[in-house]
PDB file of C-alpha atoms and ligand atoms in Angstrom:
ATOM      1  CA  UNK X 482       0.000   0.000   0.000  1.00 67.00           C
ATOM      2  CA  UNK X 483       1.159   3.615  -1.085  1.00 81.00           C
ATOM      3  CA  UNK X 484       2.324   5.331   2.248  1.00 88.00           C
ATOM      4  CA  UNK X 485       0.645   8.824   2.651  1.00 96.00           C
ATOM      5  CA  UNK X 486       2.278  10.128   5.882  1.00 97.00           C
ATOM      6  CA  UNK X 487       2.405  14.108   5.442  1.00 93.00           C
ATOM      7  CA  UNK X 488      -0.723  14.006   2.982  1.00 98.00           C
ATOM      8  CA  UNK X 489      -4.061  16.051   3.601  1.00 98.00           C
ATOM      9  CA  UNK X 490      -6.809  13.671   2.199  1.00 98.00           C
ATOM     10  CA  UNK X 491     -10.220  15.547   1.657  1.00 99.00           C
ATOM     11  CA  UNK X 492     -12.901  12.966   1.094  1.00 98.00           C
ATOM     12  CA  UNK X 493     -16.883  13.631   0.085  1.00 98.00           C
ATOM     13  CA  UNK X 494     -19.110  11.611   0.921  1.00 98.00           C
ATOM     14  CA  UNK X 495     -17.115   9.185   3.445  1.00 98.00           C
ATOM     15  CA  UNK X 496     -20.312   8.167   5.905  1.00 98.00           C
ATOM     16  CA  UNK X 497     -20.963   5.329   4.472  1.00 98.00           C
ATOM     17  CA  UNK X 498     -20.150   2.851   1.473  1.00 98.00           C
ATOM     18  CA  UNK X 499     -17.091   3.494  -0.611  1.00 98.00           C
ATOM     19  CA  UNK X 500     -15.979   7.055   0.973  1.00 98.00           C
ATOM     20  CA  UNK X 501     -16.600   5.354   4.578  1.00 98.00           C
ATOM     21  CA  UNK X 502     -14.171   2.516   3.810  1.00 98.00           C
ATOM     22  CA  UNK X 503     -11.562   4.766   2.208  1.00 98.00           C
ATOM     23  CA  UNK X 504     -11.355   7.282   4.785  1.00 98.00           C
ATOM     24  CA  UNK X 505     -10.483   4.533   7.055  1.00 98.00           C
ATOM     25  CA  UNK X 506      -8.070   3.039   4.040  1.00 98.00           C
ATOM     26  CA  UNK X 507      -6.480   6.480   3.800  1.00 98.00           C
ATOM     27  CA  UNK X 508      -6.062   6.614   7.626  1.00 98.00           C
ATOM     28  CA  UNK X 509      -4.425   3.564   7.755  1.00 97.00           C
ATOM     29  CA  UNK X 510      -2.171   4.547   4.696  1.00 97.00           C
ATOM     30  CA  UNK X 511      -0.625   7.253   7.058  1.00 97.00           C
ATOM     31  CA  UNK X 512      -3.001  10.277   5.715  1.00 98.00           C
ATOM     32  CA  UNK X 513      -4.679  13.140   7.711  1.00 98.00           C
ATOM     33  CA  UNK X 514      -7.834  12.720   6.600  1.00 98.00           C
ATOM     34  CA  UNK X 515     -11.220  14.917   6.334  1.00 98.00           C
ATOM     35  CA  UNK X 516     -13.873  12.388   6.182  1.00 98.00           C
ATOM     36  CA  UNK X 517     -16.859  14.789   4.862  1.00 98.00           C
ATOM     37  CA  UNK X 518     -20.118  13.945   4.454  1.00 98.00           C
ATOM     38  CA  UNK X 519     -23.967  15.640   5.178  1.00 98.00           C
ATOM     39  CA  UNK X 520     -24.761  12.447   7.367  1.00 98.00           C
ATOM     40  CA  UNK X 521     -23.579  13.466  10.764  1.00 98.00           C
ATOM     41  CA  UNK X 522     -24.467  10.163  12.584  1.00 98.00           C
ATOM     42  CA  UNK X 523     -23.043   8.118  10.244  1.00 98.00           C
ATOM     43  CA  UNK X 524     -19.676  10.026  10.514  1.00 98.00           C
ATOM     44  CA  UNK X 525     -19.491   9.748  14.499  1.00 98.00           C
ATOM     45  CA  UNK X 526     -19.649   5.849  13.609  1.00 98.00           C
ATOM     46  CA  UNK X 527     -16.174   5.922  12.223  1.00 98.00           C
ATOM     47  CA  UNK X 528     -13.641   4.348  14.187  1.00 97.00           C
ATOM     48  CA  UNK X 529     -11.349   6.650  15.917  1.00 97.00           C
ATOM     49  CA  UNK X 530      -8.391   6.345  14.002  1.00 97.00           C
ATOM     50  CA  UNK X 531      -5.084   8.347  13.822  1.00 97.00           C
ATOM     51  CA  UNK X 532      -5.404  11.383  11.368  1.00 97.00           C
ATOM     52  CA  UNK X 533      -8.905  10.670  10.999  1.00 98.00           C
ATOM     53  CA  UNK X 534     -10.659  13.961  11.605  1.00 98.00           C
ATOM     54  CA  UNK X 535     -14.737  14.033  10.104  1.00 98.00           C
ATOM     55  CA  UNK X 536     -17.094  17.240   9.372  1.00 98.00           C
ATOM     56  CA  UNK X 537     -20.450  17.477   7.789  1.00 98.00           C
ATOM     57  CA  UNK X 538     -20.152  19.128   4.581  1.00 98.00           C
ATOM     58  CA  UNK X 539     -22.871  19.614   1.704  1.00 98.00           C
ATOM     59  CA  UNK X 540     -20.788  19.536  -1.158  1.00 98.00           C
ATOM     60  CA  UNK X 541     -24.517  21.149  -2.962  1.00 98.00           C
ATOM     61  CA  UNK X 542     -23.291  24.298  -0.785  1.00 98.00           C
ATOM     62  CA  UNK X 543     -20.498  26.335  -2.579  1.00 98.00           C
ATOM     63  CA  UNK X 544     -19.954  28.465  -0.104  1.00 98.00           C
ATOM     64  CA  UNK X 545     -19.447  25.913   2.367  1.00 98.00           C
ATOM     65  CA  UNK X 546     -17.581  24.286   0.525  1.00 98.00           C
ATOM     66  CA  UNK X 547     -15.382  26.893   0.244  1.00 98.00           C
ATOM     67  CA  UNK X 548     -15.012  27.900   4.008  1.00 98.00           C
ATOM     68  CA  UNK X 549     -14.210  24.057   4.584  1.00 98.00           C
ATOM     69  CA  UNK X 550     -11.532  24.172   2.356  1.00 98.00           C
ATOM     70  CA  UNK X 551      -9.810  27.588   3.076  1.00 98.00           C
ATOM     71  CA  UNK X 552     -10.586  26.204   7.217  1.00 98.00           C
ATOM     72  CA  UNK X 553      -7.995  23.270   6.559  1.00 98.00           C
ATOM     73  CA  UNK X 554      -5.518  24.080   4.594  1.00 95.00           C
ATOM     74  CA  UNK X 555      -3.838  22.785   1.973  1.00 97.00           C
ATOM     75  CA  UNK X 556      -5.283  19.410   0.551  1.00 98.00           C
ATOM     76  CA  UNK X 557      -2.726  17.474  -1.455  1.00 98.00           C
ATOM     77  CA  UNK X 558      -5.595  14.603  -2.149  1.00 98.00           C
ATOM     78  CA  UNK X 559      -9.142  15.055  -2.757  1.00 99.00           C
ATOM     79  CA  UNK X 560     -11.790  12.284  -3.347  1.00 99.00           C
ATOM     80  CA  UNK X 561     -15.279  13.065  -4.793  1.00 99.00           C
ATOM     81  CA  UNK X 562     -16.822  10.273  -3.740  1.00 98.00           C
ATOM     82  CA  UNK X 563     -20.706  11.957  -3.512  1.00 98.00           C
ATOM     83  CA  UNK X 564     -23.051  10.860  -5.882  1.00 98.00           C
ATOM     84  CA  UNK X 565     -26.435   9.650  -6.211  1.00 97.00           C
ATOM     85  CA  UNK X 566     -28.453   6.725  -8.482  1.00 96.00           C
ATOM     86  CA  UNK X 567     -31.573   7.414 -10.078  1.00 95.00           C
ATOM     87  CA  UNK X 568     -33.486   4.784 -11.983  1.00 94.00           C
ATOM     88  CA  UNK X 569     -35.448   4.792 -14.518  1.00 96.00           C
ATOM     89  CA  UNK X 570     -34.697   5.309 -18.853  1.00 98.00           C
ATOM     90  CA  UNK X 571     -35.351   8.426 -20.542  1.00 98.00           C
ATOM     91  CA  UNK X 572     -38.796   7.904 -20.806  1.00 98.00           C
ATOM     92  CA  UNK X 573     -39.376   8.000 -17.945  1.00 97.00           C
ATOM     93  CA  UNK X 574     -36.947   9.840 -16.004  1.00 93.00           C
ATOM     94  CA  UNK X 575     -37.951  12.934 -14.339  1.00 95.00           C
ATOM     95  CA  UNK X 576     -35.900  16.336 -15.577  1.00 96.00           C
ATOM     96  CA  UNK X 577     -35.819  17.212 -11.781  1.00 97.00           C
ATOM     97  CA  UNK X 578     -34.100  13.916 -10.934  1.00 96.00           C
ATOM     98  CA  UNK X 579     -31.511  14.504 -14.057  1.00 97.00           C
ATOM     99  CA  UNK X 580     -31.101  18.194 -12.528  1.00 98.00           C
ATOM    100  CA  UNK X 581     -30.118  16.509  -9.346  1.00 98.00           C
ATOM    101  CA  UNK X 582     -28.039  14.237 -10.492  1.00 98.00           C
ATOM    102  CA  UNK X 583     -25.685  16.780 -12.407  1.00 98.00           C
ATOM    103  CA  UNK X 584     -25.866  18.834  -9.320  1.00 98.00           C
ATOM    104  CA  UNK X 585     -24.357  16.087  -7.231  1.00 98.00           C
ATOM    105  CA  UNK X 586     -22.422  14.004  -9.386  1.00 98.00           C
ATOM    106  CA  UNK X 587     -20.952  16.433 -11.552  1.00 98.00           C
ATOM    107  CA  UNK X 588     -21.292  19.776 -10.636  1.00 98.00           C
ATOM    108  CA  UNK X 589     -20.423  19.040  -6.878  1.00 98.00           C
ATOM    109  CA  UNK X 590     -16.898  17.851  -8.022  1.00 98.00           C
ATOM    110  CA  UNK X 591     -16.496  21.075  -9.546  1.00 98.00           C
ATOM    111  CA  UNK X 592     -17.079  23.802  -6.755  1.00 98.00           C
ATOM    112  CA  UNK X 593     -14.539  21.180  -4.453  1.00 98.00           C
ATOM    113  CA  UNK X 594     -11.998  20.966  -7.086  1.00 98.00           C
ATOM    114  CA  UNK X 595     -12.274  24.820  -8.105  1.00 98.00           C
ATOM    115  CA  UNK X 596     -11.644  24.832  -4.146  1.00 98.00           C
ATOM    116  CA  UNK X 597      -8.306  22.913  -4.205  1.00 98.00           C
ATOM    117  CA  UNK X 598      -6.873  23.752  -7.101  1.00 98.00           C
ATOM    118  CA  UNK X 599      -5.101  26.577  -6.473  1.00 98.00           C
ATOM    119  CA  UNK X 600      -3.453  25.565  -3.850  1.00 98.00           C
ATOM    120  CA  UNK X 601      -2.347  22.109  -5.734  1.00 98.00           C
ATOM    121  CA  UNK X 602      -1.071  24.695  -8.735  1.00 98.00           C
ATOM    122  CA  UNK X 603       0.685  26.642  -5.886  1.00 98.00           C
ATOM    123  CA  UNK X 604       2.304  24.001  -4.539  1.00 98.00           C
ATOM    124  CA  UNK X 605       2.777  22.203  -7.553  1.00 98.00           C
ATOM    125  CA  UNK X 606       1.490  18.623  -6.752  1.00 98.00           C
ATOM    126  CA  UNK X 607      -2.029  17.469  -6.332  1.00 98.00           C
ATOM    127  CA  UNK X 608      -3.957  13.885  -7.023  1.00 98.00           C
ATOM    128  CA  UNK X 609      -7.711  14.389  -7.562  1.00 99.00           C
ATOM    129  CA  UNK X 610      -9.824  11.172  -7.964  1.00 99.00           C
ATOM    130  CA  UNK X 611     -13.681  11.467  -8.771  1.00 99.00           C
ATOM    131  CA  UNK X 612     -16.028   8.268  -8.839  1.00 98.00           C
ATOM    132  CA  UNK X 613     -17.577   7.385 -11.821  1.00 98.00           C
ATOM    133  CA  UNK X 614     -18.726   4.601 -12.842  1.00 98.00           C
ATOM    134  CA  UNK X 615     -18.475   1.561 -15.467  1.00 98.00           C
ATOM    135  CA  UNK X 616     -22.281   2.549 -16.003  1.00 98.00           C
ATOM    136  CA  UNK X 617     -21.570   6.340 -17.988  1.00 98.00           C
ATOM    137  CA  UNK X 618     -19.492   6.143 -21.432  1.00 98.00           C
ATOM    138  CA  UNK X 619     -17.640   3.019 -20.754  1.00 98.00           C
ATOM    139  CA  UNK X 620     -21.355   1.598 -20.604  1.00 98.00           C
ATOM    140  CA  UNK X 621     -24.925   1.324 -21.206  1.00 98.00           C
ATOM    141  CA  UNK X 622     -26.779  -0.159 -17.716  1.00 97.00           C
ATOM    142  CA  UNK X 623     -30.277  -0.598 -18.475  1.00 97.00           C
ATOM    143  CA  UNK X 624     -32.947   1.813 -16.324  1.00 96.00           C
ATOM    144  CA  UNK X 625     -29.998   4.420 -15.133  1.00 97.00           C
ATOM    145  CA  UNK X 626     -30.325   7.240 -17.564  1.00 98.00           C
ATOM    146  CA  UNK X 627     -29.556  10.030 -15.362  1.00 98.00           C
ATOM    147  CA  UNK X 628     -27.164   7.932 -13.632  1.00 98.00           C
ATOM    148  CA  UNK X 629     -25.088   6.848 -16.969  1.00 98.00           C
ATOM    149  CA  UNK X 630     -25.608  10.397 -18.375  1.00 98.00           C
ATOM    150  CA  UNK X 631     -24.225  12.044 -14.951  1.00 98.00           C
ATOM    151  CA  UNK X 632     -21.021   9.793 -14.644  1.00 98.00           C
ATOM    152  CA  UNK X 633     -19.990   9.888 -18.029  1.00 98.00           C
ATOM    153  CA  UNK X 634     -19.778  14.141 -17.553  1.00 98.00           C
ATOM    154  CA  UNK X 635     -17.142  13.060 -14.233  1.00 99.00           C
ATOM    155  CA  UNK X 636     -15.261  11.040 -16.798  1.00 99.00           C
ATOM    156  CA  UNK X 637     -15.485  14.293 -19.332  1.00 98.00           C
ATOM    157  CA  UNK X 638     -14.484  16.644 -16.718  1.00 98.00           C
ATOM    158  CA  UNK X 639     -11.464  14.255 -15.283  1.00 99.00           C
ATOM    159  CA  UNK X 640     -10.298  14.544 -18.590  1.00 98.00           C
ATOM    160  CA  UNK X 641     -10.503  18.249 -19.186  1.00 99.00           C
ATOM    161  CA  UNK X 642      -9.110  18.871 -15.699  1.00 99.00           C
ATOM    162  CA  UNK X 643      -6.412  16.534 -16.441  1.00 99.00           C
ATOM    163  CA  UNK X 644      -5.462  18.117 -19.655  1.00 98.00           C
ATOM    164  CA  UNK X 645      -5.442  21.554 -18.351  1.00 98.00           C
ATOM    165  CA  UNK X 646      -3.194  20.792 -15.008  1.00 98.00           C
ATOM    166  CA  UNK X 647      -1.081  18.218 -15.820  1.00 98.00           C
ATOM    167  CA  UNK X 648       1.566  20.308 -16.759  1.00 98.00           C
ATOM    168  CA  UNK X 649       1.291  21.879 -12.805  1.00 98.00           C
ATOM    169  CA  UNK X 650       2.159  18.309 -11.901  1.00 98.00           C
ATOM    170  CA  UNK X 651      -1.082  17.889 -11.001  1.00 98.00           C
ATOM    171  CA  UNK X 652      -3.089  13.645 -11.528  1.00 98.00           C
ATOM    172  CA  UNK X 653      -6.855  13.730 -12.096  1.00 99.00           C
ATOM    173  CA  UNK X 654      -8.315  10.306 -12.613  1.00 99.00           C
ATOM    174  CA  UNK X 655     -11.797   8.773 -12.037  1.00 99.00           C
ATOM    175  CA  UNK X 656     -12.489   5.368 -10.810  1.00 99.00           C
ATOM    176  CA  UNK X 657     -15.226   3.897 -12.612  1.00 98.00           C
ATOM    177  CA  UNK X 658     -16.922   0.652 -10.462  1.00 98.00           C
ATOM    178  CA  UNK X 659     -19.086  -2.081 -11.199  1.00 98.00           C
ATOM    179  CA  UNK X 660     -21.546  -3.371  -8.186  1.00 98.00           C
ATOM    180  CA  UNK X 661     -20.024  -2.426  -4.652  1.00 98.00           C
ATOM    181  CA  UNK X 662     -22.131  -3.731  -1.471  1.00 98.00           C
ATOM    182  CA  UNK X 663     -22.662  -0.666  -0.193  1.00 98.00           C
ATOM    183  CA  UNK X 664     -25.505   0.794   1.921  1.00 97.00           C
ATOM    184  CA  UNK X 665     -27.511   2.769  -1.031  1.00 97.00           C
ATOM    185  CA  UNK X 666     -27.056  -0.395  -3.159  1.00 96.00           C
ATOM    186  CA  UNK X 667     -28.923  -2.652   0.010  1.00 97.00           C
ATOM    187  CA  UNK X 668     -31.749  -0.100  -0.058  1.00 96.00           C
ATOM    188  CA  UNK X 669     -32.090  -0.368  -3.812  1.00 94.00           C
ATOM    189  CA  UNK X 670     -32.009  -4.070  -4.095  1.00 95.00           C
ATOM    190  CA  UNK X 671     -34.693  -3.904  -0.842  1.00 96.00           C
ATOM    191  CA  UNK X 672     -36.831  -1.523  -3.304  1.00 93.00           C
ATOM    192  CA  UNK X 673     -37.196  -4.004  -6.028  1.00 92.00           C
ATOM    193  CA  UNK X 674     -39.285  -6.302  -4.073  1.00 93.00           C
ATOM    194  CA  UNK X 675     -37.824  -9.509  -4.383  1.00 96.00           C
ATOM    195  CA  UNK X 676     -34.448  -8.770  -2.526  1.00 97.00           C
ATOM    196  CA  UNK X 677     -32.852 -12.268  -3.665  1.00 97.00           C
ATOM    197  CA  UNK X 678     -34.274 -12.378  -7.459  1.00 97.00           C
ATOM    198  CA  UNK X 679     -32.782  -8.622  -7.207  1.00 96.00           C
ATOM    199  CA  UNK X 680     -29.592  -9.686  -5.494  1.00 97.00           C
ATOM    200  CA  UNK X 681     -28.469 -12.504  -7.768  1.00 97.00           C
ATOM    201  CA  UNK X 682     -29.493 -10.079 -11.257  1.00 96.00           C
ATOM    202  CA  UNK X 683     -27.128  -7.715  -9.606  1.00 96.00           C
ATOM    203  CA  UNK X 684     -24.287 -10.655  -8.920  1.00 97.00           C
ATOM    204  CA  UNK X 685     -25.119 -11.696 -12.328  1.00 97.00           C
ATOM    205  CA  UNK X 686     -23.754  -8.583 -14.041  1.00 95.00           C
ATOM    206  CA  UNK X 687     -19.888  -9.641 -12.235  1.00 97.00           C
ATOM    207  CA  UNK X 688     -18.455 -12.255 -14.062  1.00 98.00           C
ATOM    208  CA  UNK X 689     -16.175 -12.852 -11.408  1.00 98.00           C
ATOM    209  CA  UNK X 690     -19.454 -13.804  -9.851  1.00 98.00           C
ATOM    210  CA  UNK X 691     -19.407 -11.780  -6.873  1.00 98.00           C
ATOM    211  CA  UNK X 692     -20.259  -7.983  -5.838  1.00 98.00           C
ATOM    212  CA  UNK X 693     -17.185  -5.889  -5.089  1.00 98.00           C
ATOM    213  CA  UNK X 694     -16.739  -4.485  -1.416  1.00 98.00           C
ATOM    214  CA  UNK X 695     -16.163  -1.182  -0.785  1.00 98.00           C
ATOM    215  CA  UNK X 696     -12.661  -1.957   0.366  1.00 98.00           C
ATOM    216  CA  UNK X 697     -11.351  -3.148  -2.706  1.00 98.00           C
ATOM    217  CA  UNK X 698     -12.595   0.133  -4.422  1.00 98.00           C
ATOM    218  CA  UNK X 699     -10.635   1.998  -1.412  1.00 98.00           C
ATOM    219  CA  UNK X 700      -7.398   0.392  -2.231  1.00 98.00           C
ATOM    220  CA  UNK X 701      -7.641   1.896  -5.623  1.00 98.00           C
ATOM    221  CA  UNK X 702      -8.185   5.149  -4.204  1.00 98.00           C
ATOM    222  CA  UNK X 703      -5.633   4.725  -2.041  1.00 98.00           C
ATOM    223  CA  UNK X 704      -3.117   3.927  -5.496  1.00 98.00           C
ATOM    224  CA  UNK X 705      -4.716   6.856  -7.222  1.00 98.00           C
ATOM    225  CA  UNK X 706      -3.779   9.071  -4.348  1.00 98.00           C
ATOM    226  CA  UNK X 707      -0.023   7.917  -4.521  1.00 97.00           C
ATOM    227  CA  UNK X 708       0.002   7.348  -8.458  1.00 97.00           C
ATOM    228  CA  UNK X 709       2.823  10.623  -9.998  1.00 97.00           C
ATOM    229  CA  UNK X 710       2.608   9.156 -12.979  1.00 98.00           C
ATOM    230  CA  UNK X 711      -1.125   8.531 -14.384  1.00 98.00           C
ATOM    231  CA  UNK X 712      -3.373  10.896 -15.187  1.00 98.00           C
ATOM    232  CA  UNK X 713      -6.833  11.451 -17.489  1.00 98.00           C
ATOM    233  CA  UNK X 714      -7.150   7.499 -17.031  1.00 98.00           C
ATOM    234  CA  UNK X 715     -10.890   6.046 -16.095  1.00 98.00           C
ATOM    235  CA  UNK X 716     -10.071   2.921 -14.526  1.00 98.00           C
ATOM    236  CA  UNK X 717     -12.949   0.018 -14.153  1.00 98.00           C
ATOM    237  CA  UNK X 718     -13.041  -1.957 -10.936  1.00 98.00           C
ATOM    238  CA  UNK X 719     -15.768  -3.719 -11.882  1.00 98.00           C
ATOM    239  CA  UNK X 720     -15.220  -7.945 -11.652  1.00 98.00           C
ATOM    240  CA  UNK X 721     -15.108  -7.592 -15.149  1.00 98.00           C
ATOM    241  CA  UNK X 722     -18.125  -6.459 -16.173  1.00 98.00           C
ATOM    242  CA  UNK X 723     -16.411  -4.492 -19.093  1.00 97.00           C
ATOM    243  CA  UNK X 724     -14.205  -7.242 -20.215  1.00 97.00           C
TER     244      UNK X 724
HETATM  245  P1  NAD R1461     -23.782   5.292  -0.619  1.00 90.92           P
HETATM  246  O1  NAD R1461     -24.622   5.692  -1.805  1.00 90.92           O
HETATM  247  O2  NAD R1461     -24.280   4.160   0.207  1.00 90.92           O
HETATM  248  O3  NAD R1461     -23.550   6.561   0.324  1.00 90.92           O
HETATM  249  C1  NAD R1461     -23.568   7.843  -0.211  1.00 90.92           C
HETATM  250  C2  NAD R1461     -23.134   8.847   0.850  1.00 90.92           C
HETATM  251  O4  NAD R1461     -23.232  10.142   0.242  1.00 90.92           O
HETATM  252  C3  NAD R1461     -24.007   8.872   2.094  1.00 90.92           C
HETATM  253  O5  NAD R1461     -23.197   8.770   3.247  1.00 90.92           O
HETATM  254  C4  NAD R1461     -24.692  10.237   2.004  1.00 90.92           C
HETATM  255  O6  NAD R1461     -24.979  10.825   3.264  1.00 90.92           O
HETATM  256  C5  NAD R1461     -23.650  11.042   1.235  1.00 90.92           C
HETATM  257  N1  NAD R1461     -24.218  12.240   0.601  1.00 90.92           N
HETATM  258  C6  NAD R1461     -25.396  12.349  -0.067  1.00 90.92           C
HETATM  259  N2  NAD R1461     -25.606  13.615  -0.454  1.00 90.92           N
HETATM  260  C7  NAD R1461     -24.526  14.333  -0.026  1.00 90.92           C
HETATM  261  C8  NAD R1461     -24.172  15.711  -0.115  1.00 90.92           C
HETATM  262  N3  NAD R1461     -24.979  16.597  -0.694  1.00 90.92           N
HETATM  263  N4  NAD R1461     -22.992  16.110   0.422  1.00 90.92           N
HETATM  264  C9  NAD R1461     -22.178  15.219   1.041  1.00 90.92           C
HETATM  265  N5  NAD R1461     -22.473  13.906   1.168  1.00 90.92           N
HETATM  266  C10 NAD R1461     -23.633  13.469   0.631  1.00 90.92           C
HETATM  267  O7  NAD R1461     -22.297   5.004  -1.097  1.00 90.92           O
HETATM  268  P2  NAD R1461     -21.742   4.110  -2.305  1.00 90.92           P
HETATM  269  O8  NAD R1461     -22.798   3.194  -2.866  1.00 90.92           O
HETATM  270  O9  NAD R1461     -20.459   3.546  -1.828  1.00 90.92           O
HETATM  271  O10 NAD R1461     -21.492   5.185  -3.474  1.00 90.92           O
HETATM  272  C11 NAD R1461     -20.433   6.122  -3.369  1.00 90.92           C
HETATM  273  C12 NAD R1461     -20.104   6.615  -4.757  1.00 90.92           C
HETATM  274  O11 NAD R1461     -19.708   5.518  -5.576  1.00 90.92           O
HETATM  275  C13 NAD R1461     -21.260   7.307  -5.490  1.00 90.92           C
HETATM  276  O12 NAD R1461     -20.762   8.393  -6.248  1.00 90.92           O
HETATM  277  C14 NAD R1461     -21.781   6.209  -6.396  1.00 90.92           C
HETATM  278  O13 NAD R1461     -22.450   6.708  -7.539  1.00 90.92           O
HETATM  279  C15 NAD R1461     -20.478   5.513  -6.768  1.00 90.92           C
HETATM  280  N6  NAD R1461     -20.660   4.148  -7.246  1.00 90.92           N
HETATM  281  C16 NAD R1461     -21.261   3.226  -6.451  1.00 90.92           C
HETATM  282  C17 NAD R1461     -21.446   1.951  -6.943  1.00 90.92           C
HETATM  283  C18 NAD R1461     -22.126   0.882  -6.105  1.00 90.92           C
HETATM  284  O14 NAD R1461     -22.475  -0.170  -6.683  1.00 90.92           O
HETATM  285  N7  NAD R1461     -22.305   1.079  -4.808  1.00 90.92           N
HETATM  286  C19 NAD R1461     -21.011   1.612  -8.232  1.00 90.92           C
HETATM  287  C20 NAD R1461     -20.389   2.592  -9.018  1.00 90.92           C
HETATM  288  C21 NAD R1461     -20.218   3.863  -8.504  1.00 90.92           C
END
């Protein structure tokens, strides 16, 4: 595992699921860490770990998203983990549901890395990782319109922001997964009705015949956060799904 001692780790989103298990990855690597997230409870139920410091932050709110960043100082890693699945095709998608997904998945990693950037350009080093998702332009998922639609724009703007700052020495990749046991994947499986039928479609999708854990999506994080030498890449993690 990359060692991180010395590195400020912001992280949206780290309550539960994905963010939860790499703040504590990123802890463990050595990191401070800022475990953010708008569900208060949920952070106060992260082990007490060294560096591990949590805040609630609504990464909707631009301005607090500001204060939070200029409050801790320079962030040499920041993880937009937020996001948010809507189902449904484009039939019948609601335009308010597509509005909120852009506003969350895309244009939330835009006010936090327009909040980090200069500082990264400053100091010339910075690793920003945003979560896609294998379901955006890497591929069509059935009933996830807004979804595919929202996470293809994070792999467009990792790109852009890649192109324009990697010459400030300065990685922005996005991790793209396939099915991760997380808590908002347990309440949509529950919301289909028949939670095992649902469970084993979902299983189904993996060749590798299992979901991923939210761990194993942390570790990449965790490379991404260490990684001097990649940039603009959208890397599956998906138990080949995309093979
Ligand atoms: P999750 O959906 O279970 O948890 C999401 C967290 O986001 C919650 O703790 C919630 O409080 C927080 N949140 C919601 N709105 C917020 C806001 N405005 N500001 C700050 N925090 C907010 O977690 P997950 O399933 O691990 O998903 C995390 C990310 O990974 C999402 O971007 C998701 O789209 C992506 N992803 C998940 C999967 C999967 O199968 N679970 C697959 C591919 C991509």
């Amino acid at each position: 595992m990359a060692d991180l001692t010395g590195k400020a780790v912001l992280i949206t989103a780290a309550g539960q699921g994905i963010g939860r298990a790499s703040a504590i990855a990123f802890a463990k690597a050595g990191a401070k860490v800022y475990a953010t997230d708008i569900n208060e409870t949920a952070l106060s139920e992260l082990p007490k770990l060294e560096g591990l410091h949590t805040a609630r932050l609504d990464v909707l709110d631009e301005s607090a998203v500001n204060t939070f960043v200029a409050s801790i100082g320079p962030v040499d890693v920041l993880f937009n983990c937020a996001g948010v699945v809507h189902g449904g095709s484009i039939l019948e998608m609601k335009d308010s549901d597509l509005d909120f997904a852009m506003d969350l998945n895309v244009k939330a990693m835009i006010r936090t890395i327009r909040a980090v950037l200069p500082g990264m350009i400053e100091r010339r080093d910075g690793s920003i990782i945003n979560m896609s998702s294998v379901a955006s332009s890497i591929k069509g998922v059935p009933n996830r319109f807004a979804y595919g639609v929202s996470k293809a724009a994070v792999i467009g703007l990792t790109k852009a922001v890649a192109a324009d700052y990697v010459a400030h020495n300065i990685r922005c990749n996005a991790i793209c997964p396939g099915t991760v046991d997380s808590p908002s994947l347990q309440e949509r499986l529950r919301a289909q009705g028949d939670y095992e039928k649902a469970r084993a479609a979902f299983v189904a999708r993996q060749p590798i015949g299992r979901l991923g854990e939210p761990e194993e999506i942390a570790d990449l994080a965790v490379y991404l956060a260490g990684a001097t030498y990649t940039s603009g890449q959208a890397i599956a993690i998906d138990g080949g799904w995309t093979i």
